[in-house]
């Protein structure tokens, strides 16, 4: 029987992962990192026409990072024998995760009511583009499409630039994290009721939720957010400013920060300037204030001003490239990366979980599995003998 390290928070859980691309694997990665026994269920090579989109390069950093700490079982769910094996696995599963279009699970007989009949304690966790029902339910959902529909592209970029996508997969990643939060809540509730339940999240709802600040202003104050570039839309000085050798971000909004900022720059006269008396005044006169700030910043380096401002208690930081991020001493101190070897022998570097549990921490234990690497192992755990496993192989089920 496969066992996980007993010291991890989710060591007693078994998860069947049917998800692909990013949102679902992001969710499942969190469960895997905290010790859940995750079985990645994927079709044998050649079964799925979109397989190269889902798994473009198993050795690549993106696939490895999303699918570390998992086992891989190949299973053709288009065959009755494959569905039978999967239903057998459901008997001992705590969570099943999928991100198919909403109708697919019903066609396969893997919807919540069907799974509940097999195992009343099982939690079905589903991610979709637009929700499990409604006028857009059957639409395929991709991150950039959702960024546009959720309003993010309307507030990203420079004023008047036109819609701009965010540089990261905000909808995918946030939907995965919201689903993980829902799974944790359902697991906690199951301790009281003894019953599983259906948990679902969508890219659209997750992205709208991530628009938190802008959406709340519109819904409650009628303010329609627009592109503000590198400036904070409602506070100043708060944004990106040029120094002698580059740019830095500062956050000097609020009365206390503003006072400390002026004192640190040796500009006490700004405190008496009526144009800058309040946050609202500083926003209204942002252009003049930014020009004055950059005239001061132009006399020293980014590193100098970051040090001066932080010593004064004013938030400030450099603008890094990705390589510079991982050279930063605080990033190194917090062990934001960990390594494990792929089955090929290649040493892979992973981003660690940003949430820390002191007694039962998340761990990077293994790299992502080869396709079907653990098929025989998992089937034996399900009670199949060698003859039955070979029969499944001969039939193209695994």
Short mmCIF file of C-alpha atoms in Angstrom, two decimals:
data_model
loop_
_atom_site.label_atom_id
_atom_site.label_comp_id
_atom_site.label_asym_id
_atom_site.label_seq_id
_atom_site.Cartn_x
_atom_site.Cartn_y
_atom_site.Cartn_z
CA UNK A 1 0.00 0.00 0.00
CA UNK A 2 1.34 3.43 -0.95
CA UNK A 3 1.97 5.61 2.07
CA UNK A 4 2.76 9.29 2.41
CA UNK A 5 4.99 10.85 5.09
CA UNK A 6 2.91 10.66 8.28
CA UNK A 7 4.09 14.05 9.49
CA UNK A 8 2.32 15.95 6.72
CA UNK A 9 -1.01 17.69 7.25
CA UNK A 10 -2.98 15.80 4.56
CA UNK A 11 -1.16 12.46 4.75
CA UNK A 12 -4.39 10.52 5.28
CA UNK A 13 -6.11 11.83 2.12
CA UNK A 14 -6.33 10.23 -1.30
CA UNK A 15 -7.06 12.47 -4.29
CA UNK A 16 -7.97 11.40 -7.81
CA UNK A 17 -6.83 14.14 -10.16
CA UNK A 18 -8.60 14.26 -13.52
CA UNK A 19 -7.66 17.89 -14.16
CA UNK A 20 -5.56 19.36 -16.94
CA UNK A 21 -3.84 22.61 -18.00
CA UNK A 22 -3.42 25.01 -15.01
CA UNK A 23 -6.40 25.76 -12.79
CA UNK A 24 -7.07 22.18 -11.67
CA UNK A 25 -3.41 21.19 -11.28
CA UNK A 26 -2.81 24.36 -9.24
CA UNK A 27 -5.52 23.27 -6.82
CA UNK A 28 -4.28 19.69 -6.61
CA UNK A 29 -0.65 20.74 -6.20
CA UNK A 30 -1.56 22.36 -2.88
CA UNK A 31 -3.11 19.11 -1.66
CA UNK A 32 -0.12 17.11 -2.88
CA UNK A 33 2.43 19.41 -1.27
CA UNK A 34 0.72 18.98 2.09
CA UNK A 35 1.00 15.21 1.82
CA UNK A 36 -2.16 13.95 0.11
CA UNK A 37 -1.72 10.82 -1.99
CA UNK A 38 -2.55 12.30 -5.39
CA UNK A 39 -3.14 9.98 -8.33
CA UNK A 40 -3.04 11.88 -11.60
CA UNK A 41 -5.44 9.99 -13.90
CA UNK A 42 -4.62 10.64 -17.54
CA UNK A 43 -5.49 8.95 -20.83
CA UNK A 44 -2.97 6.62 -22.45
CA UNK A 45 -0.93 8.38 -25.16
CA UNK A 46 -2.85 8.91 -28.38
CA UNK A 47 -6.34 8.83 -26.85
CA UNK A 48 -6.89 12.58 -26.38
CA UNK A 49 -6.62 14.77 -29.49
CA UNK A 50 -5.66 17.73 -27.30
CA UNK A 51 -3.01 15.85 -25.35
CA UNK A 52 -0.17 18.00 -26.71
CA UNK A 53 -1.93 21.11 -25.36
CA UNK A 54 -2.38 19.60 -21.90
CA UNK A 55 1.08 18.04 -21.70
CA UNK A 56 3.32 19.84 -24.15
CA UNK A 57 6.55 18.85 -22.40
CA UNK A 58 6.58 16.67 -19.29
CA UNK A 59 10.23 17.58 -18.71
CA UNK A 60 9.47 21.31 -18.94
CA UNK A 61 9.52 23.47 -15.85
CA UNK A 62 5.85 24.40 -16.03
CA UNK A 63 4.53 20.82 -16.15
CA UNK A 64 7.01 19.72 -13.50
CA UNK A 65 6.08 22.55 -11.16
CA UNK A 66 2.33 21.98 -11.51
CA UNK A 67 2.42 18.21 -11.16
CA UNK A 68 5.12 17.48 -8.60
CA UNK A 69 4.37 15.13 -5.69
CA UNK A 70 1.81 13.18 -7.75
CA UNK A 71 1.58 9.62 -9.04
CA UNK A 72 0.43 8.90 -12.60
CA UNK A 73 -2.14 6.30 -13.67
CA UNK A 74 -3.10 5.95 -17.32
CA UNK A 75 -6.77 5.07 -17.77
CA UNK A 76 -9.00 5.27 -20.83
CA UNK A 77 -12.31 6.51 -19.46
CA UNK A 78 -13.90 6.12 -22.89
CA UNK A 79 -13.90 2.37 -22.32
CA UNK A 80 -16.28 0.68 -19.85
CA UNK A 81 -13.38 -1.19 -18.26
CA UNK A 82 -11.61 2.11 -17.61
CA UNK A 83 -14.68 3.58 -15.96
CA UNK A 84 -15.02 0.44 -13.85
CA UNK A 85 -11.45 0.79 -12.60
CA UNK A 86 -11.99 4.46 -11.82
CA UNK A 87 -15.18 3.73 -9.88
CA UNK A 88 -13.25 1.15 -7.88
CA UNK A 89 -10.69 3.82 -6.99
CA UNK A 90 -13.47 6.18 -5.90
CA UNK A 91 -14.33 3.76 -3.09
CA UNK A 92 -11.16 4.75 -1.21
CA UNK A 93 -10.86 8.35 -2.45
CA UNK A 94 -11.48 11.44 -0.38
CA UNK A 95 -11.48 13.95 -3.25
CA UNK A 96 -11.99 13.77 -7.01
CA UNK A 97 -10.89 16.86 -8.95
CA UNK A 98 -11.93 17.59 -12.55
CA UNK A 99 -12.01 20.57 -14.89
CA UNK A 100 -13.93 19.19 -17.84
CA UNK A 101 -16.78 21.11 -19.44
CA UNK A 102 -19.77 20.66 -17.11
CA UNK A 103 -21.62 18.12 -19.27
CA UNK A 104 -18.70 15.69 -19.63
CA UNK A 105 -18.89 14.20 -16.15
CA UNK A 106 -22.60 13.51 -16.60
CA UNK A 107 -21.98 11.74 -19.91
CA UNK A 108 -19.32 9.57 -18.24
CA UNK A 109 -21.44 8.89 -15.17
CA UNK A 110 -18.90 10.60 -12.93
CA UNK A 111 -21.12 13.42 -11.67
CA UNK A 112 -21.46 13.98 -7.94
CA UNK A 113 -24.59 11.89 -7.41
CA UNK A 114 -23.00 8.94 -9.22
CA UNK A 115 -19.81 9.22 -7.15
CA UNK A 116 -21.79 9.68 -3.95
CA UNK A 117 -23.58 6.39 -4.60
CA UNK A 118 -20.17 4.70 -4.59
CA UNK A 119 -18.69 6.61 -1.65
CA UNK A 120 -20.88 8.98 0.42
CA UNK A 121 -17.79 10.63 1.91
CA UNK A 122 -16.22 11.60 -1.40
CA UNK A 123 -15.85 15.26 -2.34
CA UNK A 124 -16.16 16.11 -6.03
CA UNK A 125 -14.27 19.31 -6.82
CA UNK A 126 -14.98 20.86 -10.21
CA UNK A 127 -13.52 23.82 -12.09
CA UNK A 128 -15.18 25.25 -15.19
CA UNK A 129 -14.75 28.36 -17.28
CA UNK A 130 -18.13 29.93 -16.55
CA UNK A 131 -19.90 27.84 -13.92
CA UNK A 132 -21.75 24.54 -13.89
CA UNK A 133 -24.94 25.94 -15.35
CA UNK A 134 -26.25 29.09 -17.01
CA UNK A 135 -26.09 30.47 -20.56
CA UNK A 136 -22.31 30.13 -20.89
CA UNK A 137 -21.87 26.83 -19.03
CA UNK A 138 -20.85 24.83 -22.11
CA UNK A 139 -18.34 27.39 -23.36
CA UNK A 140 -14.66 26.46 -23.13
CA UNK A 141 -12.83 28.83 -20.79
CA UNK A 142 -9.27 30.06 -21.17
CA UNK A 143 -7.44 32.50 -18.94
CA UNK A 144 -7.07 35.43 -21.34
CA UNK A 145 -10.68 35.16 -22.50
CA UNK A 146 -11.77 35.34 -18.86
CA UNK A 147 -9.41 38.24 -18.15
CA UNK A 148 -11.31 40.18 -20.79
CA UNK A 149 -14.79 39.18 -19.62
CA UNK A 150 -13.97 39.68 -15.93
CA UNK A 151 -12.85 43.29 -16.42
CA UNK A 152 -9.16 42.81 -15.65
CA UNK A 153 -7.96 43.86 -19.10
CA UNK A 154 -9.91 47.12 -18.81
CA UNK A 155 -7.85 48.25 -15.80
CA UNK A 156 -4.46 46.82 -16.82
CA UNK A 157 -2.01 48.97 -18.78
CA UNK A 158 -1.40 52.66 -19.34
CA UNK A 159 -4.28 55.16 -19.63
CA UNK A 160 -5.71 55.11 -23.13
CA UNK A 161 -3.61 52.13 -24.17
CA UNK A 162 -6.54 49.81 -24.81
CA UNK A 163 -7.12 46.41 -23.19
CA UNK A 164 -3.99 44.68 -21.86
CA UNK A 165 -3.72 41.17 -20.43
CA UNK A 166 -2.03 40.67 -17.10
CA UNK A 167 1.33 38.96 -17.44
CA UNK A 168 0.30 35.95 -15.36
CA UNK A 169 -2.62 33.50 -15.54
CA UNK A 170 -4.70 35.27 -12.92
CA UNK A 171 -8.00 33.51 -13.65
CA UNK A 172 -6.49 30.01 -13.81
CA UNK A 173 -4.37 30.36 -10.69
CA UNK A 174 -7.01 32.06 -8.57
CA UNK A 175 -9.70 29.54 -9.57
CA UNK A 176 -7.37 26.74 -8.51
CA UNK A 177 -6.67 28.36 -5.16
CA UNK A 178 -10.35 29.10 -4.52
CA UNK A 179 -11.20 25.47 -5.28
CA UNK A 180 -8.52 24.28 -2.86
CA UNK A 181 -10.06 26.54 -0.20
CA UNK A 182 -13.46 24.98 -0.93
CA UNK A 183 -12.02 21.48 -0.61
CA UNK A 184 -10.49 22.31 2.78
CA UNK A 185 -13.86 23.69 3.95
CA UNK A 186 -15.70 20.58 2.71
CA UNK A 187 -13.18 18.29 4.42
CA UNK A 188 -13.65 20.20 7.67
CA UNK A 189 -17.45 19.99 7.38
CA UNK A 190 -17.21 16.26 6.65
CA UNK A 191 -15.70 15.76 10.10
CA UNK A 192 -19.07 16.82 11.53
CA UNK A 193 -21.51 15.35 9.01
CA UNK A 194 -19.65 12.33 7.70
CA UNK A 195 -20.80 13.33 4.22
CA UNK A 196 -18.95 14.57 1.18
CA UNK A 197 -20.34 17.20 -1.16
CA UNK A 198 -19.89 18.84 -4.54
CA UNK A 199 -17.51 21.82 -4.51
CA UNK A 200 -17.12 23.92 -7.64
CA UNK A 201 -15.40 27.09 -8.77
CA UNK A 202 -15.18 28.88 -12.11
CA UNK A 203 -12.54 30.97 -13.80
CA UNK A 204 -15.06 33.78 -14.35
CA UNK A 205 -16.21 34.01 -10.73
CA UNK A 206 -12.64 33.71 -9.45
CA UNK A 207 -11.45 36.53 -11.70
CA UNK A 208 -14.36 38.79 -10.75
CA UNK A 209 -13.55 38.06 -7.09
CA UNK A 210 -9.93 39.03 -7.74
CA UNK A 211 -11.23 42.38 -9.02
CA UNK A 212 -12.19 42.94 -5.39
CA UNK A 213 -11.07 46.57 -4.94
CA UNK A 214 -12.21 47.84 -8.33
CA UNK A 215 -15.47 45.88 -8.33
CA UNK A 216 -16.44 47.03 -4.83
CA UNK A 217 -15.90 50.67 -5.82
CA UNK A 218 -18.18 50.26 -8.80
CA UNK A 219 -20.90 48.28 -7.04
CA UNK A 220 -21.10 50.58 -4.03
CA UNK A 221 -19.93 53.98 -5.27
CA UNK A 222 -20.67 53.86 -8.98
CA UNK A 223 -17.02 54.52 -9.85
CA UNK A 224 -15.95 52.83 -13.08
CA UNK A 225 -12.26 51.88 -12.77
CA UNK A 226 -10.04 52.58 -15.76
CA UNK A 227 -6.40 52.01 -16.68
CA UNK A 228 -4.08 53.79 -14.27
CA UNK A 229 -0.76 52.41 -15.47
CA UNK A 230 1.78 52.23 -12.66
CA UNK A 231 -0.09 54.68 -10.44
CA UNK A 232 -2.43 53.59 -7.69
CA UNK A 233 -5.91 54.70 -8.81
CA UNK A 234 -6.93 56.32 -5.51
CA UNK A 235 -3.71 57.12 -3.63
CA UNK A 236 -0.55 59.19 -4.15
CA UNK A 237 2.41 59.03 -4.01
CA UNK A 238 1.99 55.33 -4.60
CA UNK A 239 3.41 53.73 -7.71
CA UNK A 240 6.48 53.57 -9.94
CA UNK A 241 9.10 56.35 -9.95
CA UNK A 242 12.41 56.81 -11.76
CA UNK A 243 15.73 57.09 -9.93
CA UNK A 244 19.28 57.57 -11.22
CA UNK A 245 19.76 54.00 -12.47
CA UNK A 246 16.25 52.61 -12.82
CA UNK A 247 12.80 52.56 -11.25
CA UNK A 248 11.40 51.77 -7.83
CA UNK A 249 7.94 51.34 -6.36
CA UNK A 250 6.91 53.34 -3.33
CA UNK A 251 3.83 53.36 -1.13
CA UNK A 252 3.69 56.69 0.67
CA UNK A 253 -0.09 57.10 0.86
CA UNK A 254 -1.74 58.03 4.15
CA UNK A 255 -0.86 60.83 6.51
CA UNK A 256 1.85 59.04 8.49
CA UNK A 257 3.61 57.59 5.47
CA UNK A 258 3.43 60.93 3.67
CA UNK A 259 5.06 62.74 6.57
CA UNK A 260 7.84 60.16 6.89
CA UNK A 261 8.37 60.26 3.13
CA UNK A 262 8.80 64.03 3.06
CA UNK A 263 11.17 63.94 6.00
CA UNK A 264 13.25 61.15 4.46
CA UNK A 265 13.62 63.10 1.21
CA UNK A 266 14.49 66.32 3.04
CA UNK A 267 11.37 68.06 1.71
CA UNK A 268 9.46 69.35 4.77
CA UNK A 269 8.00 72.14 2.61
CA UNK A 270 5.83 69.59 0.81
CA UNK A 271 3.97 69.06 4.09
CA UNK A 272 2.89 72.70 4.05
CA UNK A 273 1.96 72.77 0.35
CA UNK A 274 -1.85 72.95 0.05
CA UNK A 275 -1.71 70.94 -3.20
CA UNK A 276 -0.54 67.96 -1.18
CA UNK A 277 -2.50 68.41 2.04
CA UNK A 278 -4.62 65.24 1.78
CA UNK A 279 -4.58 61.98 -0.15
CA UNK A 280 -7.29 63.37 -2.42
CA UNK A 281 -5.24 66.53 -3.01
CA UNK A 282 -2.17 64.49 -3.87
CA UNK A 283 -4.16 62.38 -6.34
CA UNK A 284 -5.59 65.52 -7.96
CA UNK A 285 -2.07 66.96 -8.29
CA UNK A 286 -0.33 63.69 -9.02
CA UNK A 287 1.56 64.92 -12.11
CA UNK A 288 3.20 67.83 -10.33
CA UNK A 289 4.03 65.73 -7.27
CA UNK A 290 5.50 62.89 -9.34
CA UNK A 291 7.72 65.31 -11.23
CA UNK A 292 8.99 66.80 -7.97
CA UNK A 293 9.67 63.37 -6.49
CA UNK A 294 11.60 62.19 -9.55
CA UNK A 295 13.75 65.34 -9.48
CA UNK A 296 14.89 64.26 -5.99
CA UNK A 297 15.22 60.57 -6.90
CA UNK A 298 17.37 61.43 -9.93
CA UNK A 299 20.30 62.24 -7.65
CA UNK A 300 20.79 58.70 -6.28
CA UNK A 301 20.35 55.04 -7.15
CA UNK A 302 17.38 52.76 -6.67
CA UNK A 303 19.28 50.86 -3.96
CA UNK A 304 19.94 54.12 -2.08
CA UNK A 305 16.31 55.23 -2.07
CA UNK A 306 14.97 51.78 -1.21
CA UNK A 307 17.26 51.74 1.80
CA UNK A 308 16.49 55.33 2.86
CA UNK A 309 12.72 54.92 2.60
CA UNK A 310 12.50 51.55 4.30
CA UNK A 311 14.65 52.84 7.16
CA UNK A 312 12.14 55.66 7.50
CA UNK A 313 9.24 53.20 7.56
CA UNK A 314 8.01 53.99 4.05
CA UNK A 315 7.32 50.93 1.84
CA UNK A 316 9.66 50.88 -1.16
CA UNK A 317 11.21 48.26 -3.37
CA UNK A 318 13.10 47.70 -6.63
CA UNK A 319 11.57 46.36 -9.85
CA UNK A 320 13.15 43.00 -10.55
CA UNK A 321 13.45 40.80 -13.58
CA UNK A 322 12.56 37.16 -12.89
CA UNK A 323 16.26 36.15 -12.51
CA UNK A 324 16.76 39.01 -10.03
CA UNK A 325 13.79 37.81 -7.96
CA UNK A 326 15.52 34.54 -7.18
CA UNK A 327 18.79 36.26 -6.29
CA UNK A 328 17.15 38.46 -3.67
CA UNK A 329 18.41 37.66 -0.15
CA UNK A 330 14.90 37.60 1.38
CA UNK A 331 13.63 35.23 -1.30
CA UNK A 332 16.59 32.95 -0.61
CA UNK A 333 16.12 33.22 3.16
CA UNK A 334 12.46 32.16 2.90
CA UNK A 335 13.37 29.08 0.83
CA UNK A 336 10.97 29.94 -1.96
CA UNK A 337 12.46 27.21 -4.15
CA UNK A 338 13.20 23.53 -3.63
CA UNK A 339 14.62 20.82 -5.85
CA UNK A 340 13.85 17.23 -6.82
CA UNK A 341 15.03 14.94 -9.60
CA UNK A 342 12.81 13.89 -12.48
CA UNK A 343 12.84 10.23 -13.51
CA UNK A 344 15.23 11.23 -16.32
CA UNK A 345 17.75 12.29 -13.69
CA UNK A 346 17.29 15.99 -14.43
CA UNK A 347 17.33 18.20 -11.35
CA UNK A 348 14.19 20.35 -11.34
CA UNK A 349 13.65 23.49 -9.28
CA UNK A 350 10.20 24.23 -7.89
CA UNK A 351 8.42 27.15 -6.27
CA UNK A 352 7.44 26.19 -2.74
CA UNK A 353 4.05 26.72 -1.14
CA UNK A 354 3.69 30.32 0.09
CA UNK A 355 1.54 29.29 3.07
CA UNK A 356 3.61 27.90 5.95
CA UNK A 357 2.50 25.39 8.55
CA UNK A 358 5.19 25.28 11.21
CA UNK A 359 4.52 21.78 12.54
CA UNK A 360 3.31 20.00 9.38
CA UNK A 361 4.78 21.97 6.49
CA UNK A 362 4.31 21.43 2.78
CA UNK A 363 7.19 19.67 1.06
CA UNK A 364 8.52 19.09 -2.43
CA UNK A 365 9.14 15.34 -2.36
CA UNK A 366 9.17 14.20 -5.97
CA UNK A 367 9.21 15.67 -9.46
CA UNK A 368 6.23 15.20 -11.78
CA UNK A 369 5.67 11.57 -12.81
CA UNK A 370 6.16 10.04 -16.22
CA UNK A 371 2.93 9.22 -18.02
CA UNK A 372 1.55 6.08 -16.37
CA UNK A 373 4.61 5.66 -14.17
CA UNK A 374 2.55 4.29 -11.27
CA UNK A 375 -0.20 2.50 -13.21
CA UNK A 376 0.64 -1.02 -12.05
CA UNK A 377 1.23 0.16 -8.50
CA UNK A 378 -2.15 1.89 -8.26
CA UNK A 379 -4.01 -0.99 -9.89
CA UNK A 380 -2.49 -3.44 -7.43
CA UNK A 381 -3.63 -1.21 -4.58
CA UNK A 382 -7.13 -1.40 -6.09
CA UNK A 383 -6.99 -5.18 -5.79
CA UNK A 384 -6.16 -6.18 -9.37
CA UNK A 385 -3.74 -9.04 -9.96
CA UNK A 386 -1.11 -9.29 -12.69
CA UNK A 387 -3.39 -11.19 -15.05
CA UNK A 388 -6.09 -8.54 -14.77
CA UNK A 389 -3.57 -5.71 -15.27
CA UNK A 390 -2.19 -7.34 -18.40
CA UNK A 391 -5.73 -7.79 -19.73
CA UNK A 392 -6.37 -4.07 -19.28
CA UNK A 393 -3.18 -3.29 -21.17
CA UNK A 394 -4.11 -5.62 -23.99
CA UNK A 395 -7.50 -3.93 -24.27
CA UNK A 396 -5.98 -0.43 -24.42
CA UNK A 397 -7.58 0.56 -21.13
CA UNK A 398 -4.25 1.50 -19.50
#
